Coordinates of C-alpha atoms in Angstrom, one line a residue:
M1 CA -0.1 0.0 0.2
R2 CA 1.2 3.7 -1.1
G3 CA 1.9 5.9 2.0
E4 CA 3.7 8.9 1.8
R5 CA 7.5 7.4 2.3
I6 CA 8.9 4.6 2.0
R7 CA 10.3 3.4 5.2
K8 CA 13.9 1.8 5.4
T9 CA 12.9 -0.7 7.5
P10 CA 15.3 -3.8 9.0
A11 CA 13.6 -6.2 6.7
L12 CA 13.7 -4.1 3.8
M13 CA 17.3 -3.3 4.5
S14 CA 18.6 -6.4 5.4
V15 CA 18.6 -7.4 1.0
Q16 CA 21.6 -5.6 1.2
P17 CA 24.6 -7.9 1.3
V18 CA 26.6 -5.6 3.2
P19 CA 25.3 -3.1 5.8
P20 CA 25.2 0.7 4.5
N21 CA 28.1 2.5 4.9
L22 CA 26.0 5.4 6.6
P23 CA 23.4 3.9 9.3
D24 CA 23.0 6.3 11.3
Y25 CA 22.8 9.8 9.7
D26 CA 22.4 12.4 12.6
E27 CA 25.9 10.3 14.1
A28 CA 27.2 11.0 11.2
C29 CA 26.8 14.4 10.4
R30 CA 27.8 15.1 14.1
N31 CA 31.4 13.4 13.4
F32 CA 31.7 14.2 9.4
S33 CA 35.1 16.6 8.8
W34 CA 36.3 17.1 5.4
A35 CA 40.2 17.1 7.4
Q36 CA 39.2 13.6 8.4
T37 CA 38.5 12.8 4.6
R38 CA 41.3 14.4 3.7
R39 CA 43.6 12.5 6.1
E40 CA 42.5 8.9 4.9
L41 CA 43.0 9.6 1.4
L42 CA 46.2 11.6 1.6
G43 CA 47.7 10.2 4.8
A44 CA 51.1 11.8 5.4
H45 CA 51.2 14.0 2.2
P46 CA 48.3 16.5 3.1
G47 CA 49.9 18.8 0.4
R48 CA 49.7 16.9 -2.6
M49 CA 47.0 16.0 -4.2
N50 CA 46.4 14.7 -7.8
L51 CA 43.2 13.0 -8.9
A52 CA 44.6 10.4 -11.1
E53 CA 47.0 9.5 -8.2
L54 CA 43.6 9.1 -5.7
A55 CA 41.6 7.1 -8.6
V56 CA 44.1 5.1 -10.4
D57 CA 48.1 4.5 -9.0
R58 CA 47.2 4.2 -5.1
H59 CA 45.4 1.0 -6.2
A60 CA 47.6 0.0 -8.9
R61 CA 50.3 -0.5 -6.3
G62 CA 48.8 -2.7 -4.2
A63 CA 46.8 -5.6 -4.0
A64 CA 44.1 -3.7 -6.5
A65 CA 46.2 -3.7 -9.3
D66 CA 44.8 -7.0 -11.0
R67 CA 40.9 -5.7 -10.3
T68 CA 38.9 -5.1 -13.1
A69 CA 38.6 -1.1 -13.0
L70 CA 36.8 -0.2 -16.6
R71 CA 34.8 -3.4 -18.0
F72 CA 33.6 -2.1 -21.5
L73 CA 30.5 -3.4 -23.5
P74 CA 30.4 -2.4 -26.7
Q75 CA 27.6 -2.6 -29.0
Q76 CA 28.6 -5.3 -30.7
G77 CA 31.3 -8.3 -29.5
P78 CA 32.4 -9.8 -26.2
P79 CA 33.6 -7.0 -23.1
H80 CA 36.9 -6.3 -22.7
A81 CA 38.5 -4.9 -19.7
L82 CA 41.3 -2.7 -17.9
S83 CA 42.5 -3.8 -14.4
Y84 CA 44.0 -0.2 -12.0
G85 CA 47.5 -1.7 -13.2
E86 CA 46.7 -1.2 -16.6
L87 CA 44.8 2.0 -16.8
A88 CA 47.6 3.2 -14.4
L89 CA 50.2 2.0 -17.4
Q90 CA 48.0 3.3 -20.0
S91 CA 47.4 6.9 -18.3
N92 CA 50.8 7.2 -17.8
R93 CA 51.5 6.6 -21.5
F94 CA 49.1 9.5 -22.4
A95 CA 50.9 11.8 -19.8
H96 CA 54.0 11.3 -21.8
V97 CA 52.6 12.2 -25.1
L98 CA 50.9 15.3 -23.9
R99 CA 54.9 15.9 -22.1
G100 CA 55.8 15.2 -25.5
L101 CA 54.0 17.5 -27.5
G102 CA 54.6 20.2 -24.9
V103 CA 51.5 20.4 -23.2
G104 CA 52.0 21.3 -19.9
R105 CA 50.4 22.1 -16.4
G106 CA 47.3 23.9 -16.1
E107 CA 46.9 23.9 -20.3
P108 CA 43.4 22.8 -21.6
V109 CA 43.1 18.9 -23.1
F110 CA 39.4 18.7 -24.2
V111 CA 37.9 15.0 -24.8
P112 CA 34.9 14.5 -26.8
A113 CA 34.9 10.8 -27.7
G114 CA 31.8 8.8 -26.5
R115 CA 32.4 6.5 -23.9
L116 CA 35.4 4.6 -25.5
P117 CA 38.4 3.5 -23.9
A118 CA 40.6 6.2 -25.0
L119 CA 38.6 8.9 -23.5
Y120 CA 39.3 7.3 -19.6
V121 CA 43.1 6.6 -20.8
A122 CA 43.0 10.6 -21.8
V123 CA 41.0 12.0 -19.2
L124 CA 43.2 10.3 -16.4
G125 CA 46.4 10.9 -18.1
A126 CA 45.6 14.6 -18.6
L127 CA 45.0 14.6 -15.4
K128 CA 48.3 13.3 -14.0
N129 CA 49.9 15.8 -16.3
G130 CA 48.5 18.5 -14.6
S131 CA 46.5 19.7 -17.5
V132 CA 42.7 20.6 -16.7
V133 CA 40.5 18.1 -18.3
C134 CA 37.3 18.9 -20.3
T135 CA 35.0 16.1 -21.4
L136 CA 32.7 17.0 -24.0
F137 CA 29.1 15.7 -24.9
S138 CA 30.0 13.4 -28.5
A139 CA 26.2 14.6 -29.8
F140 CA 26.9 17.8 -29.8
G141 CA 27.2 20.0 -33.2
P142 CA 29.7 22.1 -34.2
E143 CA 29.1 25.4 -33.0
P144 CA 28.1 24.2 -29.5
V145 CA 31.5 22.4 -29.9
A146 CA 33.8 25.2 -31.3
T147 CA 31.9 27.7 -28.5
R148 CA 33.6 25.7 -25.6
L149 CA 37.1 25.0 -27.3
R150 CA 37.1 29.1 -27.5
I151 CA 35.7 30.0 -24.1
G152 CA 38.1 26.9 -22.6
G153 CA 40.9 28.0 -25.0
C154 CA 41.6 24.6 -25.8
K155 CA 45.6 23.3 -26.7
L156 CA 45.2 19.9 -27.0
L157 CA 41.5 17.8 -28.2
V158 CA 41.4 14.1 -28.0
T159 CA 38.6 12.7 -30.6
T160 CA 37.7 10.1 -33.1
V161 CA 38.0 10.7 -37.1
A162 CA 34.5 11.2 -37.6
L163 CA 33.8 13.5 -34.6
Y164 CA 36.3 15.6 -36.1
L165 CA 35.6 15.6 -39.9
R166 CA 32.0 16.9 -39.1
K167 CA 32.4 19.0 -35.8
V168 CA 35.7 20.8 -35.9
A169 CA 37.8 20.0 -39.0
A170 CA 35.8 23.4 -40.7
Q171 CA 36.1 25.7 -37.7
R172 CA 40.0 24.8 -37.0
Q173 CA 40.9 28.3 -38.4
A174 CA 39.1 29.6 -35.8
L175 CA 40.5 28.5 -32.6
P176 CA 43.9 29.8 -32.8
A177 CA 44.4 27.9 -29.4
L178 CA 43.9 25.0 -30.4
A179 CA 47.8 23.4 -31.3
H180 CA 46.9 19.5 -31.4
V181 CA 44.6 17.3 -32.3
L182 CA 45.2 13.6 -31.6
V183 CA 42.7 11.1 -33.1
V184 CA 41.9 7.2 -31.1
D185 CA 40.5 5.7 -34.3
A186 CA 42.8 6.2 -37.5
D187 CA 43.3 2.8 -39.4
A188 CA 44.3 4.0 -42.9
A189 CA 43.1 0.4 -44.0
A190 CA 40.0 0.8 -43.1
G191 CA 39.5 3.7 -44.9
R192 CA 40.1 6.1 -41.7
P193 CA 42.9 7.9 -42.2
A194 CA 44.0 10.5 -40.1
P195 CA 43.1 13.4 -41.5
P196 CA 45.0 16.2 -42.3
G197 CA 46.0 18.2 -39.1
T198 CA 45.7 15.8 -36.6
L199 CA 48.1 13.0 -35.5
D200 CA 47.1 9.0 -34.9
L201 CA 47.4 9.1 -31.1
A202 CA 48.0 5.6 -31.3
P203 CA 51.9 5.3 -32.7
L204 CA 52.3 7.8 -29.9
M205 CA 50.6 5.8 -27.1
A206 CA 53.1 2.8 -28.5
A207 CA 56.5 4.5 -28.4
A208 CA 55.9 6.3 -24.9
S209 CA 57.2 4.8 -21.5
E210 CA 55.1 3.1 -19.1
S211 CA 56.5 5.1 -16.2
F212 CA 55.9 8.3 -15.4
E213 CA 56.3 11.0 -12.6
L214 CA 52.9 13.1 -11.7
A215 CA 53.0 16.6 -12.2
P216 CA 53.4 18.2 -8.8
T217 CA 49.6 19.3 -8.3
G218 CA 48.4 20.7 -5.4
P219 CA 44.8 20.7 -3.8
D220 CA 44.2 24.2 -5.0
D221 CA 46.0 23.4 -8.8
P222 CA 43.1 23.7 -11.6
A223 CA 41.8 20.0 -12.6
L224 CA 38.4 19.8 -14.8
L225 CA 36.2 22.3 -16.6
H226 CA 32.5 21.1 -17.0
F227 CA 30.3 23.2 -19.1
T228 CA 26.7 24.2 -18.1
S229 CA 24.1 23.5 -20.8
G230 CA 24.0 26.6 -22.2
T231 CA 20.0 26.6 -22.8
T232 CA 19.9 30.2 -21.2
G233 CA 22.9 31.6 -22.8
T234 CA 26.3 31.6 -23.4
P235 CA 27.3 28.2 -22.2
K236 CA 29.5 28.7 -18.5
G237 CA 32.7 26.9 -17.9
A238 CA 32.8 25.6 -14.3
L239 CA 36.1 25.5 -13.0
H240 CA 37.1 22.4 -10.4
V241 CA 40.4 22.1 -8.4
H242 CA 42.0 18.2 -7.3
E243 CA 40.5 19.0 -4.1
A244 CA 37.2 18.1 -5.6
G245 CA 38.3 14.5 -5.2
L246 CA 37.4 14.7 -1.6
T247 CA 33.5 15.1 -1.9
H248 CA 33.8 12.6 -5.2
F249 CA 35.1 10.0 -2.3
A250 CA 32.9 11.2 0.3
T251 CA 29.8 11.5 -1.3
G252 CA 30.5 8.2 -3.4
R253 CA 30.9 6.4 -0.4
H254 CA 27.6 8.0 1.3
A255 CA 25.5 8.7 -1.3
L256 CA 25.7 6.3 -3.9
D257 CA 26.9 3.7 -0.7
L258 CA 30.1 2.4 -3.0
H259 CA 32.2 -0.5 -1.5
A260 CA 35.3 -2.3 -3.1
D261 CA 33.8 -5.6 -4.0
D262 CA 30.5 -3.3 -5.4
V263 CA 29.7 -3.6 -9.6
F264 CA 28.7 0.0 -10.5
W265 CA 26.9 1.3 -13.5
C266 CA 26.7 5.1 -14.1
T267 CA 24.8 5.4 -17.3
A268 CA 25.6 9.2 -17.7
D269 CA 27.5 10.0 -20.8
P270 CA 31.0 11.5 -19.9
G271 CA 30.5 14.4 -21.0
W272 CA 28.6 15.6 -18.9
V273 CA 29.6 16.1 -15.4
T274 CA 27.7 12.9 -13.7
G275 CA 29.8 11.3 -16.1
M276 CA 33.0 12.6 -15.3
S277 CA 32.3 12.8 -11.3
Y278 CA 30.9 9.9 -11.0
G279 CA 31.2 7.8 -13.8
I280 CA 35.2 8.0 -13.5
L281 CA 36.6 9.5 -10.5
A282 CA 34.3 8.1 -7.9
P283 CA 33.6 4.4 -8.4
L284 CA 37.6 4.5 -9.1
M285 CA 38.3 6.1 -5.6
H286 CA 36.7 3.0 -4.3
G287 CA 37.8 0.6 -5.9
V288 CA 34.9 -0.7 -7.9
T289 CA 34.7 -2.0 -11.0
S290 CA 32.8 0.2 -13.2
I291 CA 30.3 -1.0 -16.3
V292 CA 31.0 1.3 -19.5
D293 CA 28.1 0.3 -21.8
E294 CA 28.9 2.1 -25.5
G295 CA 25.8 1.1 -26.8
E296 CA 22.9 3.9 -26.5
F297 CA 19.6 3.2 -24.6
D298 CA 17.6 0.1 -25.2
A299 CA 15.1 -1.7 -22.4
R300 CA 15.8 -5.0 -23.1
R301 CA 19.6 -4.6 -23.3
W302 CA 19.4 -2.3 -20.1
Y303 CA 17.7 -5.1 -18.1
Q304 CA 20.1 -7.8 -19.6
I305 CA 23.1 -5.5 -18.2
L306 CA 22.0 -5.6 -15.2
Q307 CA 21.8 -9.1 -15.1
D308 CA 24.5 -10.1 -16.9
Q309 CA 27.1 -8.0 -15.4
R310 CA 26.0 -8.3 -11.9
V311 CA 25.2 -4.8 -11.1
S312 CA 25.2 -4.1 -7.7
V313 CA 24.8 -0.1 -7.5
W314 CA 23.2 1.4 -10.3
Y315 CA 23.2 5.8 -10.8
T316 CA 21.0 6.5 -13.8
A317 CA 18.7 9.6 -14.6
P318 CA 14.8 10.1 -14.5
T319 CA 14.1 10.6 -18.3
A320 CA 15.5 6.8 -18.4
I321 CA 13.9 5.3 -15.4
R322 CA 10.7 6.4 -17.4
M323 CA 11.8 4.9 -20.7
L324 CA 11.9 1.3 -18.8
M325 CA 8.4 2.3 -17.2
K326 CA 6.7 2.7 -20.9
A327 CA 8.6 -0.4 -21.9
G328 CA 6.3 -2.0 -19.3
P329 CA 6.5 -4.3 -16.2
E330 CA 6.4 -7.9 -18.1
L331 CA 9.6 -7.0 -19.9
R332 CA 11.1 -6.5 -16.9
Q333 CA 10.2 -9.8 -15.7
A334 CA 11.7 -11.9 -18.6
Y335 CA 15.2 -10.7 -16.3
R336 CA 16.6 -11.5 -12.7
F337 CA 19.5 -9.0 -11.0
P338 CA 19.6 -10.7 -7.3
A339 CA 23.3 -9.0 -6.7
L340 CA 21.6 -5.2 -7.4
R341 CA 21.0 -3.6 -3.9
F342 CA 21.0 0.5 -4.6
V343 CA 19.6 2.6 -7.0
A344 CA 20.0 5.9 -7.2
S345 CA 19.2 8.7 -9.9
V346 CA 20.2 12.4 -11.3
G347 CA 19.8 14.7 -14.0
E348 CA 16.7 15.9 -13.0
P349 CA 13.8 15.6 -9.8
L350 CA 12.6 12.3 -10.3
N351 CA 9.1 12.1 -9.8
P352 CA 6.9 9.9 -6.9
E353 CA 5.7 8.1 -9.8
A354 CA 9.1 6.7 -10.6
V355 CA 9.8 5.5 -7.1
W356 CA 6.8 4.0 -6.4
W357 CA 8.0 2.0 -9.4
G358 CA 11.3 0.7 -8.6
Q359 CA 9.8 -0.5 -5.5
E360 CA 6.9 -2.1 -7.3
V361 CA 8.8 -3.7 -10.4
L362 CA 12.7 -3.5 -9.4
G363 CA 12.2 -4.6 -6.0
L364 CA 14.2 -1.4 -4.6
P365 CA 13.6 2.5 -4.4
I366 CA 14.8 4.9 -6.6
H367 CA 17.3 7.4 -4.4
D368 CA 16.5 10.7 -6.3
N369 CA 19.7 13.3 -5.3
W370 CA 20.5 16.7 -6.2
W371 CA 23.9 18.6 -7.5
Q372 CA 24.8 20.7 -9.8
T373 CA 27.6 21.2 -12.2
E374 CA 28.7 24.4 -10.0
T375 CA 28.9 22.1 -6.5
G376 CA 31.1 19.6 -8.1
G377 CA 29.5 16.4 -6.2
I378 CA 26.1 15.3 -4.7
M379 CA 25.0 17.8 -2.2
I380 CA 21.7 16.3 -1.1
A381 CA 20.4 12.9 -1.5
N382 CA 17.7 10.1 -0.2
L383 CA 20.6 8.2 2.0
P384 CA 20.5 4.3 2.1
A385 CA 19.5 4.4 5.3
L386 CA 17.1 6.7 5.7
D387 CA 13.4 6.7 5.0
I388 CA 12.2 7.7 1.3
K389 CA 10.2 10.1 0.8
P390 CA 9.0 10.4 -3.3
G391 CA 9.5 13.3 -4.9
S392 CA 12.1 14.7 -2.6
M393 CA 16.0 15.7 -2.9
G394 CA 16.5 14.1 0.6
R395 CA 18.5 15.4 3.1
P396 CA 21.9 17.5 3.0
L397 CA 25.0 14.9 3.0
P398 CA 27.7 14.9 5.6
G399 CA 29.6 17.8 5.7
V400 CA 27.0 19.8 3.6
D401 CA 25.4 22.8 5.2
A402 CA 21.8 23.4 2.9
L403 CA 19.3 26.3 3.8
I404 CA 16.3 27.9 2.0
V405 CA 16.8 31.8 1.8
R406 CA 14.6 35.2 0.6
H407 CA 16.9 36.4 -1.7
L408 CA 15.7 39.6 -3.7
P409 CA 18.0 41.6 -6.0
G410 CA 19.8 44.8 -3.9
Q411 CA 18.2 43.2 -0.7
P412 CA 20.1 41.3 2.2
V413 CA 19.5 37.4 1.8
V414 CA 17.2 36.0 4.7
P415 CA 16.9 32.9 5.7
L416 CA 13.7 31.2 6.1
T417 CA 13.2 28.5 8.9
E418 CA 9.8 27.9 8.8
P419 CA 8.5 24.9 7.8
D420 CA 7.8 24.6 3.9
A421 CA 8.4 28.0 2.9
V422 CA 9.7 28.0 -0.7
G423 CA 13.0 30.2 -1.3
E424 CA 16.1 30.1 -3.0
L425 CA 18.4 26.9 -1.9
A426 CA 21.7 28.1 -1.0
L427 CA 24.7 26.3 0.2
R428 CA 26.9 27.5 3.1
G429 CA 30.9 27.0 3.3
R430 CA 33.2 26.2 0.7
W431 CA 33.2 21.9 0.4
P432 CA 36.0 21.2 -1.6
S433 CA 34.5 19.9 -5.0
L434 CA 32.7 23.8 -5.3
F435 CA 33.8 25.8 -8.6
R436 CA 36.5 28.0 -8.3
A437 CA 35.2 30.5 -11.2
Y438 CA 33.5 30.9 -14.7
I439 CA 35.8 30.8 -17.1
G440 CA 36.2 34.2 -18.5
Q441 CA 32.9 35.5 -16.2
E442 CA 34.5 36.9 -13.3
E443 CA 31.1 38.8 -12.4
R444 CA 28.9 36.3 -13.2
Y445 CA 30.5 33.8 -10.9
R446 CA 30.9 36.7 -7.7
R447 CA 27.1 36.6 -8.3
C448 CA 26.4 33.3 -7.4
F449 CA 27.8 34.5 -3.8
A450 CA 26.4 36.2 -0.6
G451 CA 29.0 36.2 2.1
D452 CA 29.6 32.2 2.8
L453 CA 26.2 31.4 0.8
Y454 CA 26.5 29.9 -2.8
L455 CA 23.3 30.6 -3.8
T456 CA 21.8 28.0 -6.2
G457 CA 19.3 29.7 -8.5
D458 CA 16.8 26.6 -7.4
L459 CA 13.6 27.3 -5.6
A460 CA 12.9 24.5 -3.2
R461 CA 11.4 24.1 0.7
R462 CA 12.4 22.4 3.9
D463 CA 9.9 20.2 5.2
A464 CA 9.4 19.9 9.1
E465 CA 11.9 16.5 9.1
G466 CA 14.5 18.4 7.3
Y467 CA 13.6 17.0 3.9
F468 CA 14.5 19.0 0.8
W469 CA 11.4 19.5 -2.4
F470 CA 12.8 21.1 -5.1
V471 CA 9.9 23.8 -6.8
G472 CA 11.8 25.1 -9.8
R473 CA 14.6 27.2 -11.0
S474 CA 14.1 31.2 -9.8
D475 CA 12.6 32.6 -13.2
D476 CA 10.4 29.2 -14.0
V477 CA 7.8 29.2 -11.4
I478 CA 3.7 29.7 -11.8
K479 CA 2.1 31.8 -8.9
S480 CA -1.8 30.4 -8.2
A481 CA -3.8 31.5 -5.8
G482 CA -0.8 32.9 -4.1
H483 CA 1.1 29.6 -4.1
L484 CA 4.0 29.2 -6.0
I485 CA 4.0 25.9 -8.3
G486 CA 7.1 24.4 -9.9
P487 CA 7.1 22.4 -12.9
F488 CA 8.1 19.2 -11.7
E489 CA 4.8 19.5 -9.5
V490 CA 2.6 20.0 -12.9
E491 CA 4.9 16.9 -14.4
S492 CA 4.3 14.8 -11.6
V493 CA 1.0 15.0 -11.4
L494 CA 0.3 13.9 -15.3
L495 CA 3.0 11.7 -15.4
E496 CA 0.3 9.8 -12.3
H497 CA -1.7 9.2 -15.2
P498 CA -1.1 5.2 -16.8
A499 CA -1.5 6.9 -20.3
V500 CA 1.5 9.5 -19.9
A501 CA 4.8 8.2 -20.3
E502 CA 6.7 11.5 -20.4
A503 CA 5.9 15.3 -19.4
G504 CA 7.6 18.5 -19.9
V505 CA 6.3 21.7 -18.5
I506 CA 7.7 25.3 -18.7
G507 CA 5.9 27.9 -17.7
K508 CA 4.5 31.3 -19.8
P509 CA 3.7 34.6 -18.6
D510 CA 0.1 35.1 -19.0
A511 CA -1.1 38.7 -20.8
T512 CA -3.6 39.3 -17.9
V513 CA -1.4 39.1 -14.9
W514 CA 1.9 40.1 -16.3
R515 CA 0.6 43.5 -18.5

């Protein structure tokens, strides 16, 4: 029987093969500190920090060297894998390639390549070199790609022959900072020679050494560049530093409940921040085996992956969940995945109907969470040991101080303490993965802060039990009879009807109200 929440009873939690990393939320919040996380990861060398060392090399030096780090599932053909040891050596080779081409610390390396092994090697090798890494969504058109390359001052590009010819070649002259293009799949015999003005990566990798001395990067050195979608104007390039790894590690432990023996599948494209933070870095930091599906969405294929790869922790998107819902419960009944113990979702608010579908059809509730490109990691989540209120974002993670504020132009920011008051969601303090700049947009960056508050631009409310509920973007709500209604709430009502598989709602100014 459906109610207002899914309770985490001992019986429900007993399906997990291991106890949750965070069994007591209140105790974890009281005792958590970023300093302790830093000591756990860095030991006696707190001044040195490199994301690739934390994600790969520290495992490759120990007992996990032969453990599978990444298992790639091609569209056709058998899976192939890279162990932590192999990933360390291959990323060392790529770091040497960059150094040999004169790409140094702090210089931008862009990687629009899709879910190919070369992308993961390039990302980690560039981080070892001290370069700033930016992955791009491979389905972007030529103009969005060129815009981001210009804003980021891309010096070296790693991509495929087809992507280069379709999206970059014609605009190469308008990208003066772009010194080198490496193509990962050149093969003259197969009709894919390296295009003029590019270099075939394969022979460069073959000639490079497998031994590499990490660039001397510290916590505040730039590491990652993530672009927002740019749907409301020029895309914003949010810059993150190596210290962001502390957040990736802590949230992988607390929000995704990662354990070293997990098989983890993040379905996000590596061109987006989720695909980087939780498709590459966080799982590697925990030493887990990650599944990388090179194919496109297909409901039958996805259920097959959950079953055959024995996925234990699955991180996906509400849109994908609704597509599985549309495929019907009968398809799911053909598959079994007893290893699956935790399912989470991000990318947009997860409608209550989808949370209940997970409980009823998958046998597991789906844990929604909230964060942004700018926060660099999960900030608010339906945590493994907490009751789920379907439709809620959940509660702030240990180390995160979230509040609701009234933020009006030209006026002081005022905290709203009464339950269910709608205001702007703000985060207090400076956690490790908070972005450090919008590239080339200093004033826009400053407007995101008021004292020690980061102002998210999202409207939300906090109920009496401390759960946060998304309302909408601050410029995209409907006012009706004195109440603020967000598109998400309207979409959720529409999705409750069995004939509706997907819904999209936007606010539209009313001529009578706004004249």
